[in-house]
Amino acid sequence: MKKAINLFYKNSPSGASPKKELEFTKFGNGTAPISKEHIKTPVENADAGNEKSVPEVLVVTSYPPRECGIATYSQDLIRALNDKFNNSFSLKVCALETDNEKHSYSESVEYLLNTDHSDEYKKLAKDINRNTKIKIVLIQHEFGFYHKHEGEFLNFLNSINKPIVIAFHTVLPNADEAMKSNVQNILDICSSVIVMTHNAADILLADYKISENKISVIPHGIHLVPHLDKMVLKEKYHFSGRKVLTTFGLLSSGKGIETTLDALPEIVKRHGDVAFLIIGKTHPVVVKHEGEQYRSMLEKKVAELKLENNVFFINKYIKLPDLLEYLQLTDIYLFTSKDPNQAVSGTFSYAMSCGCPIVSTPIPHAKELLGDGTGIIIDFNNTKQLSDAVNRLLSDEELRFNISSNSLHKIVSTAWENSAVAHSLLLEKVAADEIILNYTIPEVNLNHFKRMTTDFGMIQFSKINHPDIESGYTLDDNARALIAICQHYKLTDNESDLEYISIYFNFIKHCLQTEGYFLNYVDEKKGFTEQNNSTNLSDANGRAIWALGYMISMGDLLPEELIAGAEEILEETLFHVNAMHSTRAMAFTIKGLYYCSNIHKKSKRHTYMIEALANRMVQMYKHESDNDWDWFESYLTYANSILPEAMLCAYAETGNEVYKTIAKSSFDFLLSRTFNKEGIKVVSNRSWMHKGEVSFRFGEQPIDVAYTILALSRFYDVFKEKDYLTKMERSFNWFLGKNHLHRIIYNPCTGGCYDGLEEDHVNLNQGAESTVSYLMARLTMEKYFNCKQKEFFLPTSRNKEKQLA
């Protein structure tokens, strides 16, 4: 099992350098196999010792190494919950077994339930009730688990004196009265029921008369993938030059794979290079009862149809990373289940997450997801419809691309990270005050940051997570990137960062004009675009000064030639500072000059410029502010927090109390307009917030949340108000799923950050602005935040305050 990596500072003498204090430590459950005799007894398990502990959630489920879909599902869910909320609760597993199905388990399995033995249900219920650490029981339910023992299972539920949440993996429509009564009795006992499709929820409402308030729809989770190059993957797995069709999963006759085989001759006539991959072992239950009868039938059919060069059986267990690569190289995924009542399929979800265009039979899951250009649905056992659909897709690359893109946008909201958030919110609600959610800060990941960078600079936009070189470059993005990579170098002392520092600095130098100002927009051929002539460049120039100043402040860490070059460029640009009238350009410039004028390099000229710009902002503030509007302008737009933060920098530089007072009152006003009891909600980019009006609610940008975190950091350093620290945490949680959609904005797989949070979706593109902004916020959190113990660290000197943006 993959461990969460947690960053924290060790206790060290006051004033010690942060990068010397940084240490990486792994946490999480081990994965060494344990046998039944290693399962803890209730006495060992209940209230052992006096150590501080988090509440426990017991998950009753089949579990690996048992081979079944629900076992894999539970393992993925538990891993996601541990990664997202490892300080909120402790997840323990009760593994379901039978007389014919017994295994050795990992340490996370603390209980066993042999569902063939009536007395074990009673014993488990007693053990659960005796363990006061267990606050809630989460049951993964499939009717087959309790076949012929439905009464014992119902009594088991009735005997538990803890809240129960049950996840129904199958919801049968048109059930007989006995089935309806059984389901109703189960759900009468449980506090909440989880289903994975809206269709299943509708059946519970209409057929079983279950209260809507008791039902939560949490879709089957999917793995985020890096979307690697398809051609490279085909070469890796020896399918270069071929169109690849794929199906996977534990084989059984219900998969309907023979439908595809019967359709293949028509497909091969038009596309002779096609390769059909059948990935997966035969289901172990099928092997016990039928042996390899079904696989043998398929192999015989392949020979009869002379498809030996087109069909490939991969009859082995495929590890998840390899499976996801097979799916990423797939041109079309085929799902031909024969079961109209199969509510959901993990294989189906995984294929969509890898961007596979899907041809599927009409199971409820498919009907719910494959609409609006996200796939093609065919009738059960219909060979002609399947061959027609595949031939159409193979002949139309643009159609395949559009379906792939539409599928990704539709399915990515069901990522395991989002499933973990949804499950945790439900557990928190059901357990009342027993569970308090604490989001786990992810480890720093520079993969996408570096992927967006060429030897010339950082590319502006990205299509999903693929850099879009045609979008060119901007000074804005490369200035922010320079600050972020300098932050990272300061914390880690990683020498590979120096290459990137040089790239971004050289890009800034490239944008400098002989007149001493910067251009912003650069095309992929390194030429300046016409957009520079039609756009106000003041803010971009201010950002460049901020970046140069921050870099210069690291003079004791960076090579002398880099610092000298930055100082030379900065001096050339300062002739234009007095002509600045954009509020944000002035604020960025104040920050840059403040970093330059640190304790080692006090400059009267820089101080004078800071005072001149700050006084200009004071006049703007006095002109616009009143009892109900404590701000510099008659509206709130983007990057608002940079304004009060700049005033606080001016105070730190000059000691002028007026700057400090305005900084505090304006920042607290801004916070009152961007925070509510749910968390942060920054000003919408769709419509600015004007004085006397209410802002549009949606259209939130990562850069605004990140700048808020930077400002909160500085305000805490000066005023020592813990509320600023609390708001820092709440702001950063926005990236991790604490927002109105309860979806992640930071992608931990790629290391990129999504471009925006809209009313009903997340913009999945991971451009430079959002990715760099997230990284700046993440590195700023490192100064205060202990990922292991959820504690904050206090700054020890004014010099440290200047070191972080």
Tab-separated table of N, CA, C and O in Angstrom, residues 65-68 96-103 105 114 116 283-285 288:
chain	number	residue	atom	x	y	z
A	65	PRO	N	-6.070	-10.225	0.005
A	65	PRO	CA	-5.870	-10.793	-1.340
A	65	PRO	C	-7.073	-11.520	-1.945
A	65	PRO	O	-6.910	-12.149	-2.990
A	66	ARG	N	-8.237	-11.470	-1.291
A	66	ARG	CA	-9.419	-12.053	-1.948
A	66	ARG	C	-9.640	-11.346	-3.276
A	66	ARG	O	-9.550	-10.109	-3.364
A	67	GLU	N	-9.923	-12.114	-4.301
A	67	GLU	CA	-10.082	-11.571	-5.645
A	67	GLU	C	-11.557	-11.360	-5.954
A	67	GLU	O	-12.273	-12.288	-6.313
A	68	CYS	N	-11.993	-10.131	-5.780
A	68	CYS	CA	-13.348	-9.753	-6.189
A	68	CYS	C	-13.381	-8.240	-6.302
A	68	CYS	O	-12.540	-7.534	-5.730
A	96	LEU	N	-14.380	-10.237	5.222
A	96	LEU	CA	-15.379	-11.293	5.078
A	96	LEU	C	-14.733	-12.535	4.468
A	96	LEU	O	-13.996	-12.450	3.480
A	97	GLU	N	-15.034	-13.682	5.087
A	97	GLU	CA	-14.516	-14.952	4.598
A	97	GLU	C	-15.645	-15.982	4.535
A	97	GLU	O	-16.749	-15.740	5.029
A	98	THR	N	-15.348	-17.103	3.922
A	98	THR	CA	-16.237	-18.269	3.951
A	98	THR	C	-15.370	-19.491	4.240
A	98	THR	O	-14.138	-19.402	4.285
A	99	ASP	N	-16.003	-20.614	4.404
A	99	ASP	CA	-15.230	-21.843	4.621
A	99	ASP	C	-14.312	-22.151	3.436
A	99	ASP	O	-13.240	-22.741	3.606
A	100	ASN	N	-14.725	-21.728	2.262
A	100	ASN	CA	-13.933	-22.013	1.060
A	100	ASN	C	-13.052	-20.849	0.622
A	100	ASN	O	-12.360	-20.949	-0.390
A	101	GLU	N	-13.073	-19.751	1.340
A	101	GLU	CA	-12.351	-18.545	0.921
A	101	GLU	C	-11.688	-17.923	2.137
A	101	GLU	O	-12.279	-17.102	2.843
A	102	LYS	N	-10.430	-18.334	2.415
A	102	LYS	CA	-9.688	-17.818	3.554
A	102	LYS	C	-8.315	-17.345	3.087
A	102	LYS	O	-7.724	-17.930	2.174
A	103	HIS	N	-7.819	-16.273	3.731
A	103	HIS	CA	-6.577	-15.651	3.274
A	103	HIS	C	-5.766	-15.144	4.463
A	103	HIS	O	-6.260	-15.070	5.593
A	105	TYR	N	-3.873	-11.618	5.679
A	105	TYR	CA	-4.189	-10.225	5.401
A	105	TYR	C	-3.100	-9.284	5.901
A	105	TYR	O	-2.234	-9.656	6.678
A	114	ASN	N	-16.476	-14.985	9.253
A	114	ASN	CA	-16.804	-16.106	8.371
A	114	ASN	C	-18.318	-16.128	8.218
A	114	ASN	O	-19.054	-16.492	9.138
A	116	ASP	N	-20.268	-18.002	6.781
A	116	ASP	CA	-20.934	-19.303	6.782
A	116	ASP	C	-21.325	-19.764	8.178
A	116	ASP	O	-22.056	-20.753	8.314
A	283	HIS	N	-12.284	-15.574	-13.002
A	283	HIS	CA	-12.739	-15.333	-11.632
A	283	HIS	C	-12.511	-16.598	-10.797
A	283	HIS	O	-12.867	-17.709	-11.230
A	284	PRO	N	-11.915	-16.473	-9.587
A	284	PRO	CA	-11.606	-17.676	-8.793
A	284	PRO	C	-12.827	-18.522	-8.451
A	284	PRO	O	-12.722	-19.748	-8.373
A	285	VAL	N	-13.964	-17.898	-8.253
A	285	VAL	CA	-15.180	-18.677	-7.968
A	285	VAL	C	-15.565	-19.493	-9.190
A	285	VAL	O	-15.990	-20.659	-9.083
A	288	LYS	N	-13.313	-22.515	-9.497
A	288	LYS	CA	-13.667	-23.590	-8.558
A	288	LYS	C	-14.826	-24.429	-9.061
A	288	LYS	O	-14.874	-25.647	-8.851
